[in-house]
Amino acid sequence: MPWAQTPIDWRGFMESDPGTRPSGTLLLFAREPIAGQVKTRLIPALGAEGAARLYQGLLELAVEAAAAVPGVHRELWCTGAPPTDGVCAGLALARGLSLHRQPGGSLGDRMAAALARALQRTDRAVLIGSDCPGYHSGYLKAALGALTDHDAVLGPAADGGYVLIGLSRYAPELFAKMSWGTGKVLAQTRAALERLGWSWAELPTLTDLDRPEDLAQAPAFMASLTPQAHPE
């Protein structure tokens, strides 16, 4: 069989050894947390302001996780944000991430462009979103580490998508003809990797917060938010 899927345990990456720090690029895809424009499927449960506060909390958590990974380029790719003001710009400045505007096109087009750009200057790149309360530096370090001997790494999402994709080589097929926003994306990406004959690793499955029923899966994160962001 030309490819191999390897499960990865992130716990060994919780402590950083200065002699074995990962290198590469971490990319974080995000939106400016504007009420009514983010987490719209959560608005019936939280209201527009509550959904925006929840999303900002998720964004801050993802930025903190990326900022805690040493020895890598860290990039925040934001849509809907002004270039020098707003939440995205403030977080990027405070936590040492470079700020980039997402290009046009579908989600797959935008992810492909950002990863292709990153792989022109580093030998591995990991892209995450900003919908998952389970991100932490150990998870991201494990993804970067997996790319030392795999072509790709995936962080599966419980809903059938993925919360992380990392590459040590680039292929546009991984982002074309995908059913973005559905529970088919993870299976479609695995199938694309098989067709390419690539090896890949998979991290533990995490949960995105996209629907009201997802909120109960993240009690610690929900408890950390202001009371206004909780469902009534």
JSON list of C-alpha atoms in Angstrom, two decimals:
[
{"chain": "A", "resi": 1, "resn": "MET", "atom": "CA", "xyz": [0.00, 0.00, 0.00]},
{"chain": "A", "resi": 2, "resn": "PRO", "atom": "CA", "xyz": [1.67, 3.29, -1.09]},
{"chain": "A", "resi": 3, "resn": "TRP", "atom": "CA", "xyz": [0.30, 5.42, 1.72]},
{"chain": "A", "resi": 4, "resn": "ALA", "atom": "CA", "xyz": [0.14, 5.14, 5.48]},
{"chain": "A", "resi": 5, "resn": "GLN", "atom": "CA", "xyz": [-2.20, 6.68, 7.99]},
{"chain": "A", "resi": 6, "resn": "THR", "atom": "CA", "xyz": [-0.50, 7.04, 11.37]},
{"chain": "A", "resi": 7, "resn": "PRO", "atom": "CA", "xyz": [-2.26, 8.08, 14.59]},
{"chain": "A", "resi": 8, "resn": "ILE", "atom": "CA", "xyz": [-0.34, 10.69, 16.57]},
{"chain": "A", "resi": 9, "resn": "ASP", "atom": "CA", "xyz": [-0.37, 11.21, 20.34]},
{"chain": "A", "resi": 10, "resn": "TRP", "atom": "CA", "xyz": [0.10, 14.94, 20.98]},
{"chain": "A", "resi": 11, "resn": "ARG", "atom": "CA", "xyz": [0.93, 14.55, 24.68]},
{"chain": "A", "resi": 12, "resn": "GLY", "atom": "CA", "xyz": [4.62, 14.01, 24.02]},
{"chain": "A", "resi": 13, "resn": "PHE", "atom": "CA", "xyz": [4.79, 17.50, 22.52]},
{"chain": "A", "resi": 14, "resn": "MET", "atom": "CA", "xyz": [3.48, 19.40, 25.53]},
{"chain": "A", "resi": 15, "resn": "GLU", "atom": "CA", "xyz": [6.98, 20.37, 26.71]},
{"chain": "A", "resi": 16, "resn": "SER", "atom": "CA", "xyz": [9.26, 22.02, 24.19]},
{"chain": "A", "resi": 17, "resn": "ASP", "atom": "CA", "xyz": [12.87, 20.86, 24.00]},
{"chain": "A", "resi": 18, "resn": "PRO", "atom": "CA", "xyz": [14.91, 23.80, 22.63]},
{"chain": "A", "resi": 19, "resn": "GLY", "atom": "CA", "xyz": [17.05, 21.32, 20.70]},
{"chain": "A", "resi": 20, "resn": "THR", "atom": "CA", "xyz": [14.07, 19.77, 18.88]},
{"chain": "A", "resi": 21, "resn": "ARG", "atom": "CA", "xyz": [11.76, 22.71, 18.30]},
{"chain": "A", "resi": 22, "resn": "PRO", "atom": "CA", "xyz": [9.62, 22.37, 15.21]},
{"chain": "A", "resi": 23, "resn": "SER", "atom": "CA", "xyz": [10.13, 24.69, 12.28]},
{"chain": "A", "resi": 24, "resn": "GLY", "atom": "CA", "xyz": [7.72, 25.72, 9.59]},
{"chain": "A", "resi": 25, "resn": "THR", "atom": "CA", "xyz": [4.68, 27.96, 9.31]},
{"chain": "A", "resi": 26, "resn": "LEU", "atom": "CA", "xyz": [1.47, 28.05, 11.33]},
{"chain": "A", "resi": 27, "resn": "LEU", "atom": "CA", "xyz": [-1.49, 29.65, 9.57]},
{"chain": "A", "resi": 28, "resn": "LEU", "atom": "CA", "xyz": [-4.69, 30.61, 11.38]},
{"chain": "A", "resi": 29, "resn": "PHE", "atom": "CA", "xyz": [-7.81, 31.31, 9.30]},
{"chain": "A", "resi": 30, "resn": "ALA", "atom": "CA", "xyz": [-10.29, 33.64, 10.96]},
{"chain": "A", "resi": 31, "resn": "ARG", "atom": "CA", "xyz": [-12.98, 36.25, 10.55]},
{"chain": "A", "resi": 32, "resn": "GLU", "atom": "CA", "xyz": [-13.31, 39.60, 12.29]},
{"chain": "A", "resi": 33, "resn": "PRO", "atom": "CA", "xyz": [-15.79, 38.89, 15.15]},
{"chain": "A", "resi": 34, "resn": "ILE", "atom": "CA", "xyz": [-18.59, 41.20, 14.04]},
{"chain": "A", "resi": 35, "resn": "ALA", "atom": "CA", "xyz": [-22.04, 40.53, 15.53]},
{"chain": "A", "resi": 36, "resn": "GLY", "atom": "CA", "xyz": [-24.37, 39.04, 12.95]},
{"chain": "A", "resi": 37, "resn": "GLN", "atom": "CA", "xyz": [-21.52, 37.98, 10.65]},
{"chain": "A", "resi": 38, "resn": "VAL", "atom": "CA", "xyz": [-19.91, 35.15, 12.64]},
{"chain": "A", "resi": 39, "resn": "LYS", "atom": "CA", "xyz": [-21.34, 31.95, 14.10]},
{"chain": "A", "resi": 40, "resn": "THR", "atom": "CA", "xyz": [-24.71, 32.64, 12.52]},
{"chain": "A", "resi": 41, "resn": "ARG", "atom": "CA", "xyz": [-25.96, 29.12, 13.28]},
{"chain": "A", "resi": 42, "resn": "LEU", "atom": "CA", "xyz": [-25.47, 29.88, 16.98]},
{"chain": "A", "resi": 43, "resn": "ILE", "atom": "CA", "xyz": [-27.47, 33.12, 16.92]},
{"chain": "A", "resi": 44, "resn": "PRO", "atom": "CA", "xyz": [-30.79, 31.39, 17.78]},
{"chain": "A", "resi": 45, "resn": "ALA", "atom": "CA", "xyz": [-29.19, 30.05, 20.97]},
{"chain": "A", "resi": 46, "resn": "LEU", "atom": "CA", "xyz": [-26.88, 32.92, 21.91]},
{"chain": "A", "resi": 47, "resn": "GLY", "atom": "CA", "xyz": [-28.11, 36.01, 20.07]},
{"chain": "A", "resi": 48, "resn": "ALA", "atom": "CA", "xyz": [-25.92, 37.89, 17.60]},
{"chain": "A", "resi": 49, "resn": "GLU", "atom": "CA", "xyz": [-23.79, 39.59, 20.28]},
{"chain": "A", "resi": 50, "resn": "GLY", "atom": "CA", "xyz": [-23.40, 36.38, 22.26]},
{"chain": "A", "resi": 51, "resn": "ALA", "atom": "CA", "xyz": [-22.36, 34.44, 19.17]},
{"chain": "A", "resi": 52, "resn": "ALA", "atom": "CA", "xyz": [-19.78, 37.10, 18.33]},
{"chain": "A", "resi": 53, "resn": "ARG", "atom": "CA", "xyz": [-18.40, 37.01, 21.89]},
{"chain": "A", "resi": 54, "resn": "LEU", "atom": "CA", "xyz": [-18.15, 33.23, 21.72]},
{"chain": "A", "resi": 55, "resn": "TYR", "atom": "CA", "xyz": [-16.33, 33.45, 18.40]},
{"chain": "A", "resi": 56, "resn": "GLN", "atom": "CA", "xyz": [-13.91, 36.06, 19.73]},
{"chain": "A", "resi": 57, "resn": "GLY", "atom": "CA", "xyz": [-13.13, 33.72, 22.63]},
{"chain": "A", "resi": 58, "resn": "LEU", "atom": "CA", "xyz": [-12.40, 30.89, 20.18]},
{"chain": "A", "resi": 59, "resn": "LEU", "atom": "CA", "xyz": [-10.23, 33.20, 18.08]},
{"chain": "A", "resi": 60, "resn": "GLU", "atom": "CA", "xyz": [-8.24, 34.35, 21.10]},
{"chain": "A", "resi": 61, "resn": "LEU", "atom": "CA", "xyz": [-7.72, 30.72, 22.19]},
{"chain": "A", "resi": 62, "resn": "ALA", "atom": "CA", "xyz": [-6.43, 29.73, 18.74]},
{"chain": "A", "resi": 63, "resn": "VAL", "atom": "CA", "xyz": [-4.08, 32.73, 18.62]},
{"chain": "A", "resi": 64, "resn": "GLU", "atom": "CA", "xyz": [-2.72, 31.88, 22.08]},
{"chain": "A", "resi": 65, "resn": "ALA", "atom": "CA", "xyz": [-2.09, 28.28, 21.03]},
{"chain": "A", "resi": 66, "resn": "ALA", "atom": "CA", "xyz": [-0.21, 29.41, 17.91]},
{"chain": "A", "resi": 67, "resn": "ALA", "atom": "CA", "xyz": [1.77, 32.03, 19.82]},
{"chain": "A", "resi": 68, "resn": "ALA", "atom": "CA", "xyz": [2.99, 29.35, 22.25]},
{"chain": "A", "resi": 69, "resn": "VAL", "atom": "CA", "xyz": [4.71, 27.33, 19.51]},
{"chain": "A", "resi": 70, "resn": "PRO", "atom": "CA", "xyz": [8.35, 28.46, 19.24]},
{"chain": "A", "resi": 71, "resn": "GLY", "atom": "CA", "xyz": [10.57, 28.59, 16.20]},
{"chain": "A", "resi": 72, "resn": "VAL", "atom": "CA", "xyz": [7.90, 28.95, 13.51]},
{"chain": "A", "resi": 73, "resn": "HIS", "atom": "CA", "xyz": [6.40, 31.65, 11.33]},
{"chain": "A", "resi": 74, "resn": "ARG", "atom": "CA", "xyz": [2.91, 32.50, 12.64]},
{"chain": "A", "resi": 75, "resn": "GLU", "atom": "CA", "xyz": [0.35, 34.06, 10.32]},
{"chain": "A", "resi": 76, "resn": "LEU", "atom": "CA", "xyz": [-3.21, 35.23, 10.97]},
{"chain": "A", "resi": 77, "resn": "TRP", "atom": "CA", "xyz": [-5.30, 35.20, 7.79]},
{"chain": "A", "resi": 78, "resn": "CYS", "atom": "CA", "xyz": [-8.43, 37.22, 8.45]},
{"chain": "A", "resi": 79, "resn": "THR", "atom": "CA", "xyz": [-11.47, 38.17, 6.41]},
{"chain": "A", "resi": 80, "resn": "GLY", "atom": "CA", "xyz": [-13.81, 41.06, 7.13]},
{"chain": "A", "resi": 81, "resn": "ALA", "atom": "CA", "xyz": [-11.16, 42.92, 9.12]},
{"chain": "A", "resi": 82, "resn": "PRO", "atom": "CA", "xyz": [-9.64, 46.37, 8.63]},
{"chain": "A", "resi": 83, "resn": "PRO", "atom": "CA", "xyz": [-5.86, 46.26, 8.03]},
{"chain": "A", "resi": 84, "resn": "THR", "atom": "CA", "xyz": [-4.79, 48.30, 11.05]},
{"chain": "A", "resi": 85, "resn": "ASP", "atom": "CA", "xyz": [-7.70, 48.23, 13.47]},
{"chain": "A", "resi": 86, "resn": "GLY", "atom": "CA", "xyz": [-10.11, 45.71, 14.90]},
{"chain": "A", "resi": 87, "resn": "VAL", "atom": "CA", "xyz": [-9.81, 42.50, 16.88]},
{"chain": "A", "resi": 88, "resn": "CYS", "atom": "CA", "xyz": [-7.74, 40.53, 14.35]},
{"chain": "A", "resi": 89, "resn": "ALA", "atom": "CA", "xyz": [-5.18, 43.30, 13.97]},
{"chain": "A", "resi": 90, "resn": "GLY", "atom": "CA", "xyz": [-4.95, 43.76, 17.73]},
{"chain": "A", "resi": 91, "resn": "LEU", "atom": "CA", "xyz": [-4.43, 40.06, 18.40]},
{"chain": "A", "resi": 92, "resn": "ALA", "atom": "CA", "xyz": [-1.82, 39.74, 15.66]},
{"chain": "A", "resi": 93, "resn": "LEU", "atom": "CA", "xyz": [0.14, 42.71, 17.02]},
{"chain": "A", "resi": 94, "resn": "ALA", "atom": "CA", "xyz": [-0.10, 41.60, 20.65]},
{"chain": "A", "resi": 95, "resn": "ARG", "atom": "CA", "xyz": [0.89, 37.97, 20.07]},
{"chain": "A", "resi": 96, "resn": "GLY", "atom": "CA", "xyz": [3.49, 38.33, 17.32]},
{"chain": "A", "resi": 97, "resn": "LEU", "atom": "CA", "xyz": [1.57, 37.03, 14.31]},
{"chain": "A", "resi": 98, "resn": "SER", "atom": "CA", "xyz": [1.80, 38.61, 10.86]},
{"chain": "A", "resi": 99, "resn": "LEU", "atom": "CA", "xyz": [-1.61, 39.74, 9.60]},
{"chain": "A", "resi": 100, "resn": "HIS", "atom": "CA", "xyz": [-2.84, 38.81, 6.13]},
{"chain": "A", "resi": 101, "resn": "ARG", "atom": "CA", "xyz": [-6.08, 39.37, 4.25]},
{"chain": "A", "resi": 102, "resn": "GLN", "atom": "CA", "xyz": [-7.63, 36.18, 2.93]},
{"chain": "A", "resi": 103, "resn": "PRO", "atom": "CA", "xyz": [-7.75, 36.12, -0.89]},
{"chain": "A", "resi": 104, "resn": "GLY", "atom": "CA", "xyz": [-10.94, 35.70, -2.85]},
{"chain": "A", "resi": 105, "resn": "GLY", "atom": "CA", "xyz": [-12.54, 32.45, -3.92]},
{"chain": "A", "resi": 106, "resn": "SER", "atom": "CA", "xyz": [-13.99, 29.47, -2.12]},
{"chain": "A", "resi": 107, "resn": "LEU", "atom": "CA", "xyz": [-12.70, 28.27, 1.23]},
{"chain": "A", "resi": 108, "resn": "GLY", "atom": "CA", "xyz": [-10.67, 25.65, -0.60]},
{"chain": "A", "resi": 109, "resn": "ASP", "atom": "CA", "xyz": [-9.19, 28.26, -2.93]},
{"chain": "A", "resi": 110, "resn": "ARG", "atom": "CA", "xyz": [-8.18, 30.45, 0.01]},
{"chain": "A", "resi": 111, "resn": "MET", "atom": "CA", "xyz": [-6.65, 27.61, 2.02]},
{"chain": "A", "resi": 112, "resn": "ALA", "atom": "CA", "xyz": [-4.75, 26.33, -1.01]},
{"chain": "A", "resi": 113, "resn": "ALA", "atom": "CA", "xyz": [-3.33, 29.78, -1.77]},
{"chain": "A", "resi": 114, "resn": "ALA", "atom": "CA", "xyz": [-2.17, 30.36, 1.81]},
{"chain": "A", "resi": 115, "resn": "LEU", "atom": "CA", "xyz": [-0.56, 26.93, 2.16]},
{"chain": "A", "resi": 116, "resn": "ALA", "atom": "CA", "xyz": [1.12, 27.12, -1.26]},
{"chain": "A", "resi": 117, "resn": "ARG", "atom": "CA", "xyz": [2.60, 30.48, -0.30]},
{"chain": "A", "resi": 118, "resn": "ALA", "atom": "CA", "xyz": [3.87, 29.14, 3.04]},
{"chain": "A", "resi": 119, "resn": "LEU", "atom": "CA", "xyz": [5.49, 26.09, 1.44]},
{"chain": "A", "resi": 120, "resn": "GLN", "atom": "CA", "xyz": [7.49, 28.31, -0.88]},
{"chain": "A", "resi": 121, "resn": "ARG", "atom": "CA", "xyz": [9.59, 29.46, 2.07]},
{"chain": "A", "resi": 122, "resn": "THR", "atom": "CA", "xyz": [9.34, 26.69, 4.69]},
{"chain": "A", "resi": 123, "resn": "ASP", "atom": "CA", "xyz": [9.39, 22.92, 4.42]},
{"chain": "A", "resi": 124, "resn": "ARG", "atom": "CA", "xyz": [6.11, 22.39, 6.30]},
{"chain": "A", "resi": 125, "resn": "ALA", "atom": "CA", "xyz": [2.96, 24.32, 7.00]},
{"chain": "A", "resi": 126, "resn": "VAL", "atom": "CA", "xyz": [0.00, 23.74, 9.30]},
{"chain": "A", "resi": 127, "resn": "LEU", "atom": "CA", "xyz": [-3.33, 25.51, 8.89]},
{"chain": "A", "resi": 128, "resn": "ILE", "atom": "CA", "xyz": [-6.03, 25.74, 11.56]},
{"chain": "A", "resi": 129, "resn": "GLY", "atom": "CA", "xyz": [-9.35, 27.51, 11.83]},
{"chain": "A", "resi": 130, "resn": "SER", "atom": "CA", "xyz": [-10.86, 29.44, 14.70]},
{"chain": "A", "resi": 131, "resn": "ASP", "atom": "CA", "xyz": [-13.91, 27.37, 15.65]},
{"chain": "A", "resi": 132, "resn": "CYS", "atom": "CA", "xyz": [-12.36, 24.79, 17.98]},
{"chain": "A", "resi": 133, "resn": "PRO", "atom": "CA", "xyz": [-11.97, 25.15, 21.77]},
{"chain": "A", "resi": 134, "resn": "GLY", "atom": "CA", "xyz": [-9.57, 22.19, 21.87]},
{"chain": "A", "resi": 135, "resn": "TYR", "atom": "CA", "xyz": [-6.57, 23.84, 20.24]},
{"chain": "A", "resi": 136, "resn": "HIS", "atom": "CA", "xyz": [-3.41, 24.04, 22.34]},
{"chain": "A", "resi": 137, "resn": "SER", "atom": "CA", "xyz": [0.28, 24.31, 21.65]},
{"chain": "A", "resi": 138, "resn": "GLY", "atom": "CA", "xyz": [0.91, 20.58, 22.13]},
{"chain": "A", "resi": 139, "resn": "TYR", "atom": "CA", "xyz": [-1.58, 19.73, 19.41]},
{"chain": "A", "resi": 140, "resn": "LEU", "atom": "CA", "xyz": [0.05, 22.15, 16.98]},
{"chain": "A", "resi": 141, "resn": "LYS", "atom": "CA", "xyz": [3.57, 20.97, 17.84]},
{"chain": "A", "resi": 142, "resn": "ALA", "atom": "CA", "xyz": [2.48, 17.38, 17.22]},
{"chain": "A", "resi": 143, "resn": "ALA", "atom": "CA", "xyz": [1.17, 18.35, 13.79]},
{"chain": "A", "resi": 144, "resn": "LEU", "atom": "CA", "xyz": [4.45, 20.04, 12.87]},
{"chain": "A", "resi": 145, "resn": "GLY", "atom": "CA", "xyz": [6.41, 17.10, 14.21]},
{"chain": "A", "resi": 146, "resn": "ALA", "atom": "CA", "xyz": [4.37, 14.63, 12.17]},
{"chain": "A", "resi": 147, "resn": "LEU", "atom": "CA", "xyz": [5.39, 16.43, 9.00]},
{"chain": "A", "resi": 148, "resn": "THR", "atom": "CA", "xyz": [9.04, 15.47, 9.47]},
{"chain": "A", "resi": 149, "resn": "ASP", "atom": "CA", "xyz": [8.20, 12.00, 8.11]},
{"chain": "A", "resi": 150, "resn": "HIS", "atom": "CA", "xyz": [4.73, 12.35, 6.56]},
{"chain": "A", "resi": 151, "resn": "ASP", "atom": "CA", "xyz": [3.44, 14.22, 3.55]},
{"chain": "A", "resi": 152, "resn": "ALA", "atom": "CA", "xyz": [0.39, 15.49, 5.40]},
{"chain": "A", "resi": 153, "resn": "VAL", "atom": "CA", "xyz": [-1.31, 15.57, 8.80]},
{"chain": "A", "resi": 154, "resn": "LEU", "atom": "CA", "xyz": [-4.99, 15.92, 9.65]},
{"chain": "A", "resi": 155, "resn": "GLY", "atom": "CA", "xyz": [-6.79, 16.93, 12.82]},
{"chain": "A", "resi": 156, "resn": "PRO", "atom": "CA", "xyz": [-10.22, 15.33, 12.45]},
{"chain": "A", "resi": 157, "resn": "ALA", "atom": "CA", "xyz": [-13.34, 17.13, 13.62]},
{"chain": "A", "resi": 158, "resn": "ALA", "atom": "CA", "xyz": [-16.16, 15.26, 15.31]},
{"chain": "A", "resi": 159, "resn": "ASP", "atom": "CA", "xyz": [-18.61, 16.52, 12.69]},
{"chain": "A", "resi": 160, "resn": "GLY", "atom": "CA", "xyz": [-16.78, 14.87, 9.79]},
{"chain": "A", "resi": 161, "resn": "GLY", "atom": "CA", "xyz": [-14.62, 17.81, 8.76]},
{"chain": "A", "resi": 162, "resn": "TYR", "atom": "CA", "xyz": [-11.18, 18.68, 10.04]},
{"chain": "A", "resi": 163, "resn": "VAL", "atom": "CA", "xyz": [-9.83, 21.29, 12.46]},
{"chain": "A", "resi": 164, "resn": "LEU", "atom": "CA", "xyz": [-6.26, 21.14, 11.12]},
{"chain": "A", "resi": 165, "resn": "ILE", "atom": "CA", "xyz": [-4.44, 20.27, 7.95]},
{"chain": "A", "resi": 166, "resn": "GLY", "atom": "CA", "xyz": [-0.69, 20.30, 7.54]},
{"chain": "A", "resi": 167, "resn": "LEU", "atom": "CA", "xyz": [1.47, 19.66, 4.50]},
{"chain": "A", "resi": 168, "resn": "SER", "atom": "CA", "xyz": [5.14, 19.10, 3.72]},
{"chain": "A", "resi": 169, "resn": "ARG", "atom": "CA", "xyz": [4.37, 19.19, -0.01]},
{"chain": "A", "resi": 170, "resn": "TYR", "atom": "CA", "xyz": [1.62, 20.82, -2.00]},
{"chain": "A", "resi": 171, "resn": "ALA", "atom": "CA", "xyz": [-1.14, 19.43, -4.22]},
{"chain": "A", "resi": 172, "resn": "PRO", "atom": "CA", "xyz": [-4.18, 21.45, -5.32]},
{"chain": "A", "resi": 173, "resn": "GLU", "atom": "CA", "xyz": [-6.25, 18.24, -5.44]},
{"chain": "A", "resi": 174, "resn": "LEU", "atom": "CA", "xyz": [-6.57, 18.38, -1.65]},
{"chain": "A", "resi": 175, "resn": "PHE", "atom": "CA", "xyz": [-8.73, 21.50, -1.90]},
{"chain": "A", "resi": 176, "resn": "ALA", "atom": "CA", "xyz": [-10.65, 20.98, -5.14]},
{"chain": "A", "resi": 177, "resn": "LYS", "atom": "CA", "xyz": [-14.19, 19.59, -5.37]},
{"chain": "A", "resi": 178, "resn": "MET", "atom": "CA", "xyz": [-14.57, 19.31, -1.59]},
{"chain": "A", "resi": 179, "resn": "SER", "atom": "CA", "xyz": [-17.99, 19.62, 0.05]},
{"chain": "A", "resi": 180, "resn": "TRP", "atom": "CA", "xyz": [-16.91, 22.45, 2.36]},
{"chain": "A", "resi": 181, "resn": "GLY", "atom": "CA", "xyz": [-19.15, 22.97, 5.38]},
{"chain": "A", "resi": 182, "resn": "THR", "atom": "CA", "xyz": [-20.42, 19.38, 5.39]},
{"chain": "A", "resi": 183, "resn": "GLY", "atom": "CA", "xyz": [-19.54, 16.17, 7.17]},
{"chain": "A", "resi": 184, "resn": "LYS", "atom": "CA", "xyz": [-17.97, 14.75, 4.01]},
{"chain": "A", "resi": 185, "resn": "VAL", "atom": "CA", "xyz": [-14.78, 16.80, 3.96]},
{"chain": "A", "resi": 186, "resn": "LEU", "atom": "CA", "xyz": [-12.59, 14.54, 6.10]},
{"chain": "A", "resi": 187, "resn": "ALA", "atom": "CA", "xyz": [-13.47, 11.43, 4.09]},
{"chain": "A", "resi": 188, "resn": "GLN", "atom": "CA", "xyz": [-13.00, 13.31, 0.81]},
{"chain": "A", "resi": 189, "resn": "THR", "atom": "CA", "xyz": [-9.59, 14.56, 1.95]},
{"chain": "A", "resi": 190, "resn": "ARG", "atom": "CA", "xyz": [-8.50, 11.08, 2.98]},
{"chain": "A", "resi": 191, "resn": "ALA", "atom": "CA", "xyz": [-9.59, 9.79, -0.42]},
{"chain": "A", "resi": 192, "resn": "ALA", "atom": "CA", "xyz": [-7.60, 12.54, -2.16]},
{"chain": "A", "resi": 193, "resn": "LEU", "atom": "CA", "xyz": [-4.51, 11.65, -0.12]},
{"chain": "A", "resi": 194, "resn": "GLU", "atom": "CA", "xyz": [-4.93, 8.00, -1.11]},
{"chain": "A", "resi": 195, "resn": "ARG", "atom": "CA", "xyz": [-5.17, 8.93, -4.78]},
{"chain": "A", "resi": 196, "resn": "LEU", "atom": "CA", "xyz": [-1.98, 10.98, -4.47]},
{"chain": "A", "resi": 197, "resn": "GLY", "atom": "CA", "xyz": [-0.21, 8.05, -2.82]},
{"chain": "A", "resi": 198, "resn": "TRP", "atom": "CA", "xyz": [0.82, 10.26, 0.10]},
{"chain": "A", "resi": 199, "resn": "SER", "atom": "CA", "xyz": [1.52, 9.24, 3.68]},
{"chain": "A", "resi": 200, "resn": "TRP", "atom": "CA", "xyz": [-0.35, 11.10, 6.40]},
{"chain": "A", "resi": 201, "resn": "ALA", "atom": "CA", "xyz": [-0.79, 11.16, 10.15]},
{"chain": "A", "resi": 202, "resn": "GLU", "atom": "CA", "xyz": [-3.92, 11.90, 12.13]},
{"chain": "A", "resi": 203, "resn": "LEU", "atom": "CA", "xyz": [-4.19, 13.69, 15.46]},
{"chain": "A", "resi": 204, "resn": "PRO", "atom": "CA", "xyz": [-6.95, 13.05, 18.03]},
{"chain": "A", "resi": 205, "resn": "THR", "atom": "CA", "xyz": [-10.43, 14.16, 17.03]},
{"chain": "A", "resi": 206, "resn": "LEU", "atom": "CA", "xyz": [-11.59, 17.55, 18.32]},
{"chain": "A", "resi": 207, "resn": "THR", "atom": "CA", "xyz": [-14.96, 19.33, 18.30]},
{"chain": "A", "resi": 208, "resn": "ASP", "atom": "CA", "xyz": [-15.86, 22.50, 16.42]},
{"chain": "A", "resi": 209, "resn": "LEU", "atom": "CA", "xyz": [-18.49, 24.81, 17.91]},
{"chain": "A", "resi": 210, "resn": "ASP", "atom": "CA", "xyz": [-20.79, 25.45, 14.96]},
{"chain": "A", "resi": 211, "resn": "ARG", "atom": "CA", "xyz": [-24.27, 24.39, 16.08]},
{"chain": "A", "resi": 212, "resn": "PRO", "atom": "CA", "xyz": [-26.26, 24.87, 19.31]},
{"chain": "A", "resi": 213, "resn": "GLU", "atom": "CA", "xyz": [-25.92, 21.17, 20.11]},
{"chain": "A", "resi": 214, "resn": "ASP", "atom": "CA", "xyz": [-22.12, 21.49, 20.01]},
{"chain": "A", "resi": 215, "resn": "LEU", "atom": "CA", "xyz": [-22.03, 23.86, 22.99]},
{"chain": "A", "resi": 216, "resn": "ALA", "atom": "CA", "xyz": [-22.56, 21.08, 25.52]},
{"chain": "A", "resi": 217, "resn": "GLN", "atom": "CA", "xyz": [-19.36, 19.40, 24.27]},
{"chain": "A", "resi": 218, "resn": "ALA", "atom": "CA", "xyz": [-17.18, 22.24, 25.58]},
{"chain": "A", "resi": 219, "resn": "PRO", "atom": "CA", "xyz": [-18.29, 22.96, 29.16]},
{"chain": "A", "resi": 220, "resn": "ALA", "atom": "CA", "xyz": [-14.94, 24.34, 30.31]},
{"chain": "A", "resi": 221, "resn": "PHE", "atom": "CA", "xyz": [-14.75, 26.77, 27.40]},
{"chain": "A", "resi": 222, "resn": "MET", "atom": "CA", "xyz": [-18.36, 27.85, 27.84]},
{"chain": "A", "resi": 223, "resn": "ALA", "atom": "CA", "xyz": [-17.75, 28.45, 31.55]},
{"chain": "A", "resi": 224, "resn": "SER", "atom": "CA", "xyz": [-14.84, 30.74, 30.67]},
{"chain": "A", "resi": 225, "resn": "LEU", "atom": "CA", "xyz": [-17.05, 33.09, 28.68]},
{"chain": "A", "resi": 226, "resn": "THR", "atom": "CA", "xyz": [-19.00, 36.05, 29.98]},
{"chain": "A", "resi": 227, "resn": "PRO", "atom": "CA", "xyz": [-22.55, 35.15, 31.04]},
{"chain": "A", "resi": 228, "resn": "GLN", "atom": "CA", "xyz": [-24.00, 36.98, 28.02]},
{"chain": "A", "resi": 229, "resn": "ALA", "atom": "CA", "xyz": [-22.43, 34.44, 25.67]},
{"chain": "A", "resi": 230, "resn": "HIS", "atom": "CA", "xyz": [-24.22, 31.53, 27.29]},
{"chain": "A", "resi": 231, "resn": "PRO", "atom": "CA", "xyz": [-27.46, 30.08, 25.93]},
{"chain": "A", "resi": 232, "resn": "GLU", "atom": "CA", "xyz": [-30.48, 31.20, 27.90]}
]
